[in-house]
PDB file of C-alpha atoms and ligand atoms in Angstrom:
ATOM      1  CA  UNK A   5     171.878  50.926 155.660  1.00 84.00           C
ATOM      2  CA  UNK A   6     170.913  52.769 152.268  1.00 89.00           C
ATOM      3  CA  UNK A   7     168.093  52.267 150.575  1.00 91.00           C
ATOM      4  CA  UNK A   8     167.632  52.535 147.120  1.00 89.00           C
ATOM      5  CA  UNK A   9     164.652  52.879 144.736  1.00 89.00           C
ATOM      6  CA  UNK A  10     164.422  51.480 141.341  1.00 84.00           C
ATOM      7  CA  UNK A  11     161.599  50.411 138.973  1.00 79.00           C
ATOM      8  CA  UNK A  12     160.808  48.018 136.418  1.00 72.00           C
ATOM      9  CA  UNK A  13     162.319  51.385 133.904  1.00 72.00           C
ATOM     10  CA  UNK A  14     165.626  51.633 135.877  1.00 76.00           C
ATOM     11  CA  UNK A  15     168.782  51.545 133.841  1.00 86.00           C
ATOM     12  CA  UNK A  16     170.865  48.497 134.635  1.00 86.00           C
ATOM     13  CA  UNK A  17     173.950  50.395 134.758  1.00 89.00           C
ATOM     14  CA  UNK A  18     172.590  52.999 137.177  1.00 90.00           C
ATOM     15  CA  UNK A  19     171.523  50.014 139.353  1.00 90.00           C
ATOM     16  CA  UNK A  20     175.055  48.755 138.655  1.00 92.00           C
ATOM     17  CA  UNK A  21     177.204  51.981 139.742  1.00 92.00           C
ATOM     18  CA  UNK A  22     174.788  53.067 142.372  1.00 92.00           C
ATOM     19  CA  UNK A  23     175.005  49.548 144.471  1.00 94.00           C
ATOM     20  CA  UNK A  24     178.450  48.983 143.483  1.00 94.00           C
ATOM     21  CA  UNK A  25     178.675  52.900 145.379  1.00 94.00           C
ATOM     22  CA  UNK A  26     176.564  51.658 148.658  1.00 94.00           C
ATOM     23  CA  UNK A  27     178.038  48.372 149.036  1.00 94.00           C
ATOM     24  CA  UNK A  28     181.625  50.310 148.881  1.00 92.00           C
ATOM     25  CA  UNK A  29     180.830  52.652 151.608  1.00 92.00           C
ATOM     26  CA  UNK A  30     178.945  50.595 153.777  1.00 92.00           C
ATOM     27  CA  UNK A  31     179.068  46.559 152.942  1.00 94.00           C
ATOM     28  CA  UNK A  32     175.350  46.016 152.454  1.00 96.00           C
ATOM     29  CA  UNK A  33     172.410  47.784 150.499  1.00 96.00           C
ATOM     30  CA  UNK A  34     168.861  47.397 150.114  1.00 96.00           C
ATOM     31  CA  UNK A  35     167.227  48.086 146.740  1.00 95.00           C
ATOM     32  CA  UNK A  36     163.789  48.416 146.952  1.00 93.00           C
ATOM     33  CA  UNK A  37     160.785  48.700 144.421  1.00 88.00           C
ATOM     34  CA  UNK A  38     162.149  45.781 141.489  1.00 87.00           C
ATOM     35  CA  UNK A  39     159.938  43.442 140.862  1.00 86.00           C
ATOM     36  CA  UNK A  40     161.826  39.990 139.942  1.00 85.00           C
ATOM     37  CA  UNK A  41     160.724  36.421 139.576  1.00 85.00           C
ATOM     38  CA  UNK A  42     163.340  33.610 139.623  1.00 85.00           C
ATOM     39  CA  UNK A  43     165.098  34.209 136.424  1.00 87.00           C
ATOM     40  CA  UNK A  44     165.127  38.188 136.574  1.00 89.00           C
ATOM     41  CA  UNK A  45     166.505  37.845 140.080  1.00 91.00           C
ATOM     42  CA  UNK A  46     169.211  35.720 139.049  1.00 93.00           C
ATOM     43  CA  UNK A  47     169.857  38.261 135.686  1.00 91.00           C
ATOM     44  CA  UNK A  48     170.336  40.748 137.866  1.00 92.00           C
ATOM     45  CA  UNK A  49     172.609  39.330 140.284  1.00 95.00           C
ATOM     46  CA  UNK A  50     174.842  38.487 137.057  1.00 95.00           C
ATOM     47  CA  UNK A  51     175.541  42.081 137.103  1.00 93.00           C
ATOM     48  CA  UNK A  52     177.964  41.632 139.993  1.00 95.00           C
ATOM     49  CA  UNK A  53     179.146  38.750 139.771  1.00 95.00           C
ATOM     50  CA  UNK A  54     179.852  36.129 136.555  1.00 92.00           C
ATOM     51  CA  UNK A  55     180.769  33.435 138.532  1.00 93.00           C
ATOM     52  CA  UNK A  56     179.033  32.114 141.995  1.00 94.00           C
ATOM     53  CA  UNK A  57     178.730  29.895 144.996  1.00 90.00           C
ATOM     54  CA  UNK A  58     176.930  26.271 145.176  1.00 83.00           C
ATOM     55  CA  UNK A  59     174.820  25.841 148.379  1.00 75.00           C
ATOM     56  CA  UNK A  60     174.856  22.658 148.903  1.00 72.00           C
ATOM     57  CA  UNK A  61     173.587  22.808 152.832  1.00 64.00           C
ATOM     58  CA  UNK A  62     170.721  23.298 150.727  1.00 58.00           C
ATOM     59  CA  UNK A  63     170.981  20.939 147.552  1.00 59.00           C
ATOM     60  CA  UNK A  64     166.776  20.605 148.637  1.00 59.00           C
ATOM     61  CA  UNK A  65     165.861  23.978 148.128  1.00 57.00           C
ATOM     62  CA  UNK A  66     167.586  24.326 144.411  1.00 58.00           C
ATOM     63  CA  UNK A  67     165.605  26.282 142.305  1.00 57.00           C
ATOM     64  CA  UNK A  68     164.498  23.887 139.141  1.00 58.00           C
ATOM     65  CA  UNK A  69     164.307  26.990 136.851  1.00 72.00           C
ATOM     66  CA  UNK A  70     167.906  29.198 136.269  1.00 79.00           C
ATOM     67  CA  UNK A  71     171.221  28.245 136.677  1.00 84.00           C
ATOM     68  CA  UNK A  72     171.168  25.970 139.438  1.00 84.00           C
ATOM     69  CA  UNK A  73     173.076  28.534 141.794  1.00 89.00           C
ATOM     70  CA  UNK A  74     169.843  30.320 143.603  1.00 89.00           C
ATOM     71  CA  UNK A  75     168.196  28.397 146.620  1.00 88.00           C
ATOM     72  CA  UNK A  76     165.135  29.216 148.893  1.00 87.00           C
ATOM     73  CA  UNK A  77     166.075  29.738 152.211  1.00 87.00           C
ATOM     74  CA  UNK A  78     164.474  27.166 154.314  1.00 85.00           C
ATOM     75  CA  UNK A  79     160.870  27.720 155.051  1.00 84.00           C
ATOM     76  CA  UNK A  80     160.773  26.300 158.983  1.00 86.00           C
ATOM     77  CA  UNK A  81     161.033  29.192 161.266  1.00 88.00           C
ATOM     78  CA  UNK A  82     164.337  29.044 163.622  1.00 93.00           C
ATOM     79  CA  UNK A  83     166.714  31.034 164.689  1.00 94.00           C
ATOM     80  CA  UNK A  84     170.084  30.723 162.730  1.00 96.00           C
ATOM     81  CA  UNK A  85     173.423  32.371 164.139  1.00 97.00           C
ATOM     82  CA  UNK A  86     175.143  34.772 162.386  1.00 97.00           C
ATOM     83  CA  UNK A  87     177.686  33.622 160.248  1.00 97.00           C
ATOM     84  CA  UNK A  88     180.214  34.037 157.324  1.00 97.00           C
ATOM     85  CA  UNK A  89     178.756  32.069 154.412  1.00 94.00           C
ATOM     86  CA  UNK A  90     180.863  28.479 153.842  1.00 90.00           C
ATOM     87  CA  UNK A  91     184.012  30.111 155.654  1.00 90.00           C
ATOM     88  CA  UNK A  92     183.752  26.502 157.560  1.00 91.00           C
ATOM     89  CA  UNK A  93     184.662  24.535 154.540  1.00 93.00           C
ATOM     90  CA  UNK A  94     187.928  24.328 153.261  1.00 93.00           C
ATOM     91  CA  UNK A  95     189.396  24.532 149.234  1.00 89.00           C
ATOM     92  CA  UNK A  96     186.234  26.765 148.326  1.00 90.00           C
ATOM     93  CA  UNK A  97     186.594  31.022 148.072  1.00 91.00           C
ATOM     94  CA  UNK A  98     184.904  32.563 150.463  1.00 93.00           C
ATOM     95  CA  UNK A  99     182.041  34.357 148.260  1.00 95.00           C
ATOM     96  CA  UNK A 100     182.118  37.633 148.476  1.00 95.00           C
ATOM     97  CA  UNK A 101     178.390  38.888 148.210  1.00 96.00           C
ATOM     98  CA  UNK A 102     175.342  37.759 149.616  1.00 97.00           C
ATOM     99  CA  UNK A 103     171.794  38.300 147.632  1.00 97.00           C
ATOM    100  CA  UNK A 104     168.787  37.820 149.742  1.00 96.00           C
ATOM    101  CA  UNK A 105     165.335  38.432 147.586  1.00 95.00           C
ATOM    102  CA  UNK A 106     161.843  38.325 149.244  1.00 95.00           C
ATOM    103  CA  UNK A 107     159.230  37.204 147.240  1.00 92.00           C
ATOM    104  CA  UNK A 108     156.909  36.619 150.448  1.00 91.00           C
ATOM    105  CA  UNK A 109     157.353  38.542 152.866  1.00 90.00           C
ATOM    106  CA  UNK A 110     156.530  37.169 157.101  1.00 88.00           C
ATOM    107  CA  UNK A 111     152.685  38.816 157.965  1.00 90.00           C
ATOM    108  CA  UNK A 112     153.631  37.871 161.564  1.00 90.00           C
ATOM    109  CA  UNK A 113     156.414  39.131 164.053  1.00 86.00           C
ATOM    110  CA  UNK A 114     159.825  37.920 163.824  1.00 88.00           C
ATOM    111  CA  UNK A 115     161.670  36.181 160.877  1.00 89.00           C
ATOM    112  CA  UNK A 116     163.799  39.030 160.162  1.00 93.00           C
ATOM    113  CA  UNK A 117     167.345  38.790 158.401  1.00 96.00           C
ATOM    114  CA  UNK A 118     169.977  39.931 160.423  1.00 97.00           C
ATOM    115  CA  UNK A 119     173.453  41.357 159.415  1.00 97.00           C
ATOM    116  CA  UNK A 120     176.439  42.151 161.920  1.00 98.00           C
ATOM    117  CA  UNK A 121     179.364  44.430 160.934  1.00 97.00           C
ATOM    118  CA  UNK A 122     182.514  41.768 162.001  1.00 97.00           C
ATOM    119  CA  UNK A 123     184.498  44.754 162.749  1.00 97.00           C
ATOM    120  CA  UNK A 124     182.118  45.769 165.516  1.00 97.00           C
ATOM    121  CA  UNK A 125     181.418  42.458 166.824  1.00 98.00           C
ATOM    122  CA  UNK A 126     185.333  42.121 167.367  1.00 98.00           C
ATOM    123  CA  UNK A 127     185.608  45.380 169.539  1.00 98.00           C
ATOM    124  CA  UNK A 128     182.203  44.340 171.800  1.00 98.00           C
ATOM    125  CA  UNK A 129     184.195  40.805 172.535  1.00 98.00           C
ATOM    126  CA  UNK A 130     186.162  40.735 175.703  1.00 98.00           C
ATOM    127  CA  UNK A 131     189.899  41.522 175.645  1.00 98.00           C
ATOM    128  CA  UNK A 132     191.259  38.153 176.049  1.00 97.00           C
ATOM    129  CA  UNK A 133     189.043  36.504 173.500  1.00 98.00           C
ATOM    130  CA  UNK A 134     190.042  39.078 171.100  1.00 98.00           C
ATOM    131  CA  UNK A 135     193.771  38.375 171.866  1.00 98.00           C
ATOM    132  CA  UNK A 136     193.168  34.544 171.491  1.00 97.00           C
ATOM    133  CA  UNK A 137     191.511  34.979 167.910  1.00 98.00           C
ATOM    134  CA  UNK A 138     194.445  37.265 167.145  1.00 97.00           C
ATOM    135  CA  UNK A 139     197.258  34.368 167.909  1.00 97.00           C
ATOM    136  CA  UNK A 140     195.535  31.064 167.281  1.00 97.00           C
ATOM    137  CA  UNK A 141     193.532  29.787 164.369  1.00 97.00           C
ATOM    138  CA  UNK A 142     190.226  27.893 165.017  1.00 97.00           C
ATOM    139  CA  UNK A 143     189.218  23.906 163.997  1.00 97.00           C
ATOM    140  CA  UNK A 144     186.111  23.653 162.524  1.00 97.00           C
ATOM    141  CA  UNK A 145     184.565  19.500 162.839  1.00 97.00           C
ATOM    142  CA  UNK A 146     181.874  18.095 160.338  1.00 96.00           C
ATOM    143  CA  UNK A 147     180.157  15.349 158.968  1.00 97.00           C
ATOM    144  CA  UNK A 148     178.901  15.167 155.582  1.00 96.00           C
ATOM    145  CA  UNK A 149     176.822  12.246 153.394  1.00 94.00           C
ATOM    146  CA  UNK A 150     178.462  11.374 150.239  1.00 94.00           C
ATOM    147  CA  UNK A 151     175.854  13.619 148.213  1.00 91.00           C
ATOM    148  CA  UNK A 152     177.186  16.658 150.106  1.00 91.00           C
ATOM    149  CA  UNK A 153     180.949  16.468 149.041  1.00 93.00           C
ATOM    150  CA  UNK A 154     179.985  15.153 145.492  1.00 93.00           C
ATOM    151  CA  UNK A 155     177.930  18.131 145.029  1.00 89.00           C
ATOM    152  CA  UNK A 156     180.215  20.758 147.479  1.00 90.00           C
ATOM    153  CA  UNK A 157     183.469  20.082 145.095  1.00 92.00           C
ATOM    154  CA  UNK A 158     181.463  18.962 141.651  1.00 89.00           C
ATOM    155  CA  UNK A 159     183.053  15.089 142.075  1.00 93.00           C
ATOM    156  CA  UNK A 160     182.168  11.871 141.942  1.00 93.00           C
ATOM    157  CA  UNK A 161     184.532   9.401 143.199  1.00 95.00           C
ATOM    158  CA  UNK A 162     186.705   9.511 146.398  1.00 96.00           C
ATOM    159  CA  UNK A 163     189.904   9.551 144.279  1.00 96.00           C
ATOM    160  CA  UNK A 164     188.673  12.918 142.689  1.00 95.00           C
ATOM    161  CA  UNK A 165     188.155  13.971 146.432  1.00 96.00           C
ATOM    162  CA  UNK A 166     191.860  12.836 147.810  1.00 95.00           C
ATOM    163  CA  UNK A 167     193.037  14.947 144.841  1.00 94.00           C
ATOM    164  CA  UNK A 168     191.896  17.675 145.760  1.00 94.00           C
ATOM    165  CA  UNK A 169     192.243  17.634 149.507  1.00 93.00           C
ATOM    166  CA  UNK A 170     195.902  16.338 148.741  1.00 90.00           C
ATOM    167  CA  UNK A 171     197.947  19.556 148.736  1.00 84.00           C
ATOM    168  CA  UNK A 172     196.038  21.084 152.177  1.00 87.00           C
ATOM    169  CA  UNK A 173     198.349  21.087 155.406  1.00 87.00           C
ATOM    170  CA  UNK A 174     195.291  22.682 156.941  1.00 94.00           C
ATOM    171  CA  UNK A 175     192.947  19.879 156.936  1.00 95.00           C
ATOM    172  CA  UNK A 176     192.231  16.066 158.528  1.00 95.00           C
ATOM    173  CA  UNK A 177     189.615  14.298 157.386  1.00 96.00           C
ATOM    174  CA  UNK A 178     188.764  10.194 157.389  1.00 96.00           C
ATOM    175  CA  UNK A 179     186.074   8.600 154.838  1.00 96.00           C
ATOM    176  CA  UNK A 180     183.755   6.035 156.019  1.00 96.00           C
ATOM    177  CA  UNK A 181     180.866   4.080 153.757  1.00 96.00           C
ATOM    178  CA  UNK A 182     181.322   7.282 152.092  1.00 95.00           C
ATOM    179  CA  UNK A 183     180.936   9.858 154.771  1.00 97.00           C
ATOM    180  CA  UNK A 184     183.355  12.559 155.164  1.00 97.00           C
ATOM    181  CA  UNK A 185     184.442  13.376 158.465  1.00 97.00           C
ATOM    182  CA  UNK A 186     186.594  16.479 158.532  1.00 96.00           C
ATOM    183  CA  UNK A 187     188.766  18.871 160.912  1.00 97.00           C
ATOM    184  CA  UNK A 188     189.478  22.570 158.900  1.00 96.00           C
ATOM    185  CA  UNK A 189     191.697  24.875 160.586  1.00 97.00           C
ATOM    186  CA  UNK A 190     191.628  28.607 159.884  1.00 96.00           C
ATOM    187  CA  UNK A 191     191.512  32.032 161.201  1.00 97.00           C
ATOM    188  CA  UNK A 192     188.559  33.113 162.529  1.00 97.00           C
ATOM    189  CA  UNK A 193     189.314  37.090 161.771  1.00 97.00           C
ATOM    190  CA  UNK A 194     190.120  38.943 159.038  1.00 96.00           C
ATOM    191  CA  UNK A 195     191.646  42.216 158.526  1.00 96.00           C
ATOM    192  CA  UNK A 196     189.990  44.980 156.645  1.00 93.00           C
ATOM    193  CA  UNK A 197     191.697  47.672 154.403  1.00 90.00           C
ATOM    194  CA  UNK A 198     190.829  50.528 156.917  1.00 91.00           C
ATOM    195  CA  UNK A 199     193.308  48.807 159.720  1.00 94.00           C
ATOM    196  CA  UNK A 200     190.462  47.011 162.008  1.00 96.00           C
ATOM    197  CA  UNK A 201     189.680  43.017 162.896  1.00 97.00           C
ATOM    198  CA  UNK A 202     186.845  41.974 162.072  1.00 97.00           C
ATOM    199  CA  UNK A 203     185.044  38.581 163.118  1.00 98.00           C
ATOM    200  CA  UNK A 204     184.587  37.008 160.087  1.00 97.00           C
ATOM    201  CA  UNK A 205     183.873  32.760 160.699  1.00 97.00           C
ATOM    202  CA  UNK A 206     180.947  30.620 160.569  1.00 96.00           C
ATOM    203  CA  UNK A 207     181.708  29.611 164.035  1.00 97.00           C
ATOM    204  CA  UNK A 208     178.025  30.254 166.017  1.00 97.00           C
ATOM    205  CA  UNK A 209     175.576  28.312 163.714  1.00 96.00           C
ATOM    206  CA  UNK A 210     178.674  25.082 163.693  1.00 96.00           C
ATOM    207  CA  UNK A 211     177.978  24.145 166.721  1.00 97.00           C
ATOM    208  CA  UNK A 212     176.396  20.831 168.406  1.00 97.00           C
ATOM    209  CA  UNK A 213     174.060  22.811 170.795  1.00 96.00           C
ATOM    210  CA  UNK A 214     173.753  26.097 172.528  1.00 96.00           C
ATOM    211  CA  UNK A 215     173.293  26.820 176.211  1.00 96.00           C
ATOM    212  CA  UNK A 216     172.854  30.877 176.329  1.00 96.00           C
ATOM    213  CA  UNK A 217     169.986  31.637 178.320  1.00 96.00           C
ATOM    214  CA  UNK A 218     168.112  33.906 176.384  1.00 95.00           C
ATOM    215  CA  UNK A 219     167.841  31.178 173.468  1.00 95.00           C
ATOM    216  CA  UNK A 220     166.385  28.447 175.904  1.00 93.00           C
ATOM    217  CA  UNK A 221     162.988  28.984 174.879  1.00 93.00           C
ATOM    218  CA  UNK A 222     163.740  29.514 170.882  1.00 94.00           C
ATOM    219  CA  UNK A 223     164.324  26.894 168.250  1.00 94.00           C
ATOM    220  CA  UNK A 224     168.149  27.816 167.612  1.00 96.00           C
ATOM    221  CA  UNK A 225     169.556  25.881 164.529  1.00 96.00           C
ATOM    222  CA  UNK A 226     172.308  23.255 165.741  1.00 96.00           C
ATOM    223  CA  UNK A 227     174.098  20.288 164.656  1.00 96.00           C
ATOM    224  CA  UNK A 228     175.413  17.249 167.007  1.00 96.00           C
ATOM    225  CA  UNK A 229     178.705  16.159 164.409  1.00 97.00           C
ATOM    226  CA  UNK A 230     179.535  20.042 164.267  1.00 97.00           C
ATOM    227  CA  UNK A 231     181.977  21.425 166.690  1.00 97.00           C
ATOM    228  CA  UNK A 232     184.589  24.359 166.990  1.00 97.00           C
ATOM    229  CA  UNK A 233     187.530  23.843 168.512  1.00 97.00           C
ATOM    230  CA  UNK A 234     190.672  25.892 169.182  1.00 97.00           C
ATOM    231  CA  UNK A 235     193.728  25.027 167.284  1.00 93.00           C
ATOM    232  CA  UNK A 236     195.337  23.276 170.017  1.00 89.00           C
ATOM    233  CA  UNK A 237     191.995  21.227 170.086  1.00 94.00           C
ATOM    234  CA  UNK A 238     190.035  22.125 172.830  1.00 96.00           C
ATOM    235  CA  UNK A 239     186.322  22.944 171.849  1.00 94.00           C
ATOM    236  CA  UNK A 240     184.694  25.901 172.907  1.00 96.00           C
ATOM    237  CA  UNK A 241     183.900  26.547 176.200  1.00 96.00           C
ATOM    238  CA  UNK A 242     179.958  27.756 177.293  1.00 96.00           C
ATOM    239  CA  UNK A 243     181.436  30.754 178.812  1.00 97.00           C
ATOM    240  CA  UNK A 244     183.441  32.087 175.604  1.00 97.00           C
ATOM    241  CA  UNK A 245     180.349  30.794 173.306  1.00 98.00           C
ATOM    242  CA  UNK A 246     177.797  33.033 175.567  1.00 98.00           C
ATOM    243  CA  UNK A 247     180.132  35.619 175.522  1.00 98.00           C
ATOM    244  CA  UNK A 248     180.470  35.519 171.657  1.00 98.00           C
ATOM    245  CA  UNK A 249     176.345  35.335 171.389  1.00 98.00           C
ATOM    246  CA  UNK A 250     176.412  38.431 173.521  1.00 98.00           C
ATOM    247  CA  UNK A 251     178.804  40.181 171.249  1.00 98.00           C
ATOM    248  CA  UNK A 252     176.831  39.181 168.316  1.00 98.00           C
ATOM    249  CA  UNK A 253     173.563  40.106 170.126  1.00 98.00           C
ATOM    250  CA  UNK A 254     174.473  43.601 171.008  1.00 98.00           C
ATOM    251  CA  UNK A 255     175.649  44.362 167.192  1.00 97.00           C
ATOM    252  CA  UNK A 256     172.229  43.022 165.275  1.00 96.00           C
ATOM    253  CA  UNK A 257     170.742  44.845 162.827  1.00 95.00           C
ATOM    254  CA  UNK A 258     167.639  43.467 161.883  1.00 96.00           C
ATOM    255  CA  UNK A 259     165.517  43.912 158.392  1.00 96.00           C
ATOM    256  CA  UNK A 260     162.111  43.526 158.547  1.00 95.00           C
ATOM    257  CA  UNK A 261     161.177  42.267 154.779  1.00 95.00           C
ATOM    258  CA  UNK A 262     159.061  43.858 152.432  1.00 94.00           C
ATOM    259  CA  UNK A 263     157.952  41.679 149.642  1.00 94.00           C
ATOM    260  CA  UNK A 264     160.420  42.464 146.561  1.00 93.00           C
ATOM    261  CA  UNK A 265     163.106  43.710 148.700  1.00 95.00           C
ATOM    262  CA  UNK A 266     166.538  42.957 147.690  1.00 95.00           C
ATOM    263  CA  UNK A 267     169.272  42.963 150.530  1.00 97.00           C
ATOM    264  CA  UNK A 268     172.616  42.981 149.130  1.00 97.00           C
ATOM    265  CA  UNK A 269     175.481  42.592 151.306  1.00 97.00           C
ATOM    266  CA  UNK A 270     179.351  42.003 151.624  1.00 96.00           C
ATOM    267  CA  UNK A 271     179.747  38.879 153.081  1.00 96.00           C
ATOM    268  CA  UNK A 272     183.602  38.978 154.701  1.00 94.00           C
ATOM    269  CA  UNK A 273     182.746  42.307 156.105  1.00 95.00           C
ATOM    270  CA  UNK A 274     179.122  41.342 157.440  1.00 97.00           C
ATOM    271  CA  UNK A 275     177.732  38.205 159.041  1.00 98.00           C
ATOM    272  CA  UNK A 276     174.055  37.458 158.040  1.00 97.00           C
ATOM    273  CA  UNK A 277     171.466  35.339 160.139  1.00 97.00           C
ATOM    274  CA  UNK A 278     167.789  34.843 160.859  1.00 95.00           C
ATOM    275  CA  UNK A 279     165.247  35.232 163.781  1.00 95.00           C
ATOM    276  CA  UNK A 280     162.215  32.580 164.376  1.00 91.00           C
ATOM    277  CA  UNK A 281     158.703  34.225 163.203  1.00 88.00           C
ATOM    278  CA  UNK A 282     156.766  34.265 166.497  1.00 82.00           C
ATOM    279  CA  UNK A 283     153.497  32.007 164.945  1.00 83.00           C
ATOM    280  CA  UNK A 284     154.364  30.073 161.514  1.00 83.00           C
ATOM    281  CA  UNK A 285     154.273  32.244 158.436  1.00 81.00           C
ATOM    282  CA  UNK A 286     154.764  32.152 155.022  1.00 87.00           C
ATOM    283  CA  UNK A 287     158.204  33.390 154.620  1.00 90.00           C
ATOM    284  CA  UNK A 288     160.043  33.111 151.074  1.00 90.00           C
ATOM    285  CA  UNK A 289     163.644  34.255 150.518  1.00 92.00           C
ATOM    286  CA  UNK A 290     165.370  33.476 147.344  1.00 92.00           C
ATOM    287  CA  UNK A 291     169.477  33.216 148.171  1.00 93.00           C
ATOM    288  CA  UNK A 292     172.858  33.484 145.990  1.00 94.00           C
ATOM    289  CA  UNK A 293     176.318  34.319 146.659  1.00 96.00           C
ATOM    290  CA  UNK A 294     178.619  35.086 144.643  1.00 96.00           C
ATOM    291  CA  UNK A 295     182.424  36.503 143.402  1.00 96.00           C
ATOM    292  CA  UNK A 296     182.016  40.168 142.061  1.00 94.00           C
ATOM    293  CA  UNK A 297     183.475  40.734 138.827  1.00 88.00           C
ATOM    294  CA  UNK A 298     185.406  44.260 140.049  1.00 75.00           C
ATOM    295  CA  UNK A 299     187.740  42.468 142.520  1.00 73.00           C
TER     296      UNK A 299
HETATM  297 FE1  FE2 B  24     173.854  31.733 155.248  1.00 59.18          FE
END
């Protein structure tokens, strides 16, 4: 991964064309040595991108100050899967960009971001996995409270939902007291412009629980109404799942924060996660994603 140096003197178009340069050649970047609170963090993202993603896993975490599009990442300390922000949920871009900025960094082991280059994941998966990815999509299950969708597709009533979901052959979904319960079918790969398949999904972290036994003594983030499923409908078997964690496992790069450290990265090409600090610590990560304004 490069690393880059700026200051609080650095020319914003310098910043600009030498990130823009990084991120090209190798999907993620870390600019080091800018000091930002809330608002200069969110300035500077607007340099990439002019329009960007609502988390709304994370409606909790909003930052009150700025433009309502920034969250912290949650403070508990647990190990989240890598994944492909939002690729689960259907009628929303994929964003392309991730920004991660620390303003307090972990003083204990552990609690690292992690990023894993899809295309390389792919390759460590065995052969018949691979080919099944390559000729069947995947079914993604959820369950959200009414806040969530409201807030997810910027409505308020579920006529404004049905509208919008009305036009999609690739999704079934039922609404009870309000709750959306929802089946999104979509590739779980994507190809990139050099030729290769990369594993690009959000497919680890959506699940109910995980049985790999190197996680059976960590706090691994689950959820019991998520579930992936194969297009034909049958979920995931242990085996494949282990053998995906493996995959992901061997491919982890893993950033240790510094406080003001800015990790930039493409997220289609990369799949970002966390690792449990090993006592709790103080750990605070400002997030965005966004839609870069050269594409
Ligand atoms: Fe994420």
């Amino acid at each position: 991964m490069q690393i880059l140096y700026f200051d609080a003197l650095s020319n914003e178009t310098i910043i600009y064309f030498q990130t823009m340069q990084a991120l090209e050649e190798e999907g993620v970047v870390l600019l080091r040595g800018i000091k930002l609170d809330k608002l200069k963090f969110e300035s500077l993202t607007k340099l990439f991108c002019k329009y960007f993603f609502r988390v709304t896993s994370r409606e909790k975490f909003l930052q009150v100050e700025g433009d309502g599009f920034s969250t912290l990442t949650p403070p508990e300390s647990f190990v989240l899967l890598g994944h492909v922000e939002v690729d689960y949920v259907p009628c929303i871009k994929t964003p392309d960009i991730g920004f991660l900025f620390c303003l307090v960094s972990p003083y204990v082991a552990g609690g690292e971001t992690f990023l894993i280059e899809g295309a390389s994941m792919f390759n460590s998966i065995p052969k018949e996995i691979q080919d099944r990815f390559k000729n069947e999509n995947i079914t993604y299950e959820f369950l959200w409270e009414p806040q969530r969708w409201k807030a997810q597709y910027s409505v308020q009533t579920e006529k404004e939902l049905h509208d919008i979901f009305e036009s999609i052959q690739n999704i079934q979904y039922s609404l009870t007291d309000g709750w959306l319960h929802m089946f999104y079918t979509t590739s779980a790969i994507v190809q990139m412009k050099d030729g290769s398949t990369a594993f690009s999904n959000a497919i680890l972290p959506h699940l109910p629980h995980i049985d790999h036994p190197l996680y059976s003594d960590k706090v691994i983030y689950t959820k019991k109404t998520n579930q992936v499923y194969w297009e034909g409908g049958e979920p995931f078997s242990t085996e494949t799942i282990n053998q995906l964690i493996d995959a992901h496992d061997k491919n982890k790069y893993l950033h240790r924060w510094e406080d003001n450290d800015l990790l930039i990265f493409d997220n289609i090409r990369y799949l970002h996660g966390r690792e449990e600090t090993v006592k709790t610590s103080k750990r605070v990560l400002l997030s965005r994603f966004g839609y870069l304004k050269n594409k």
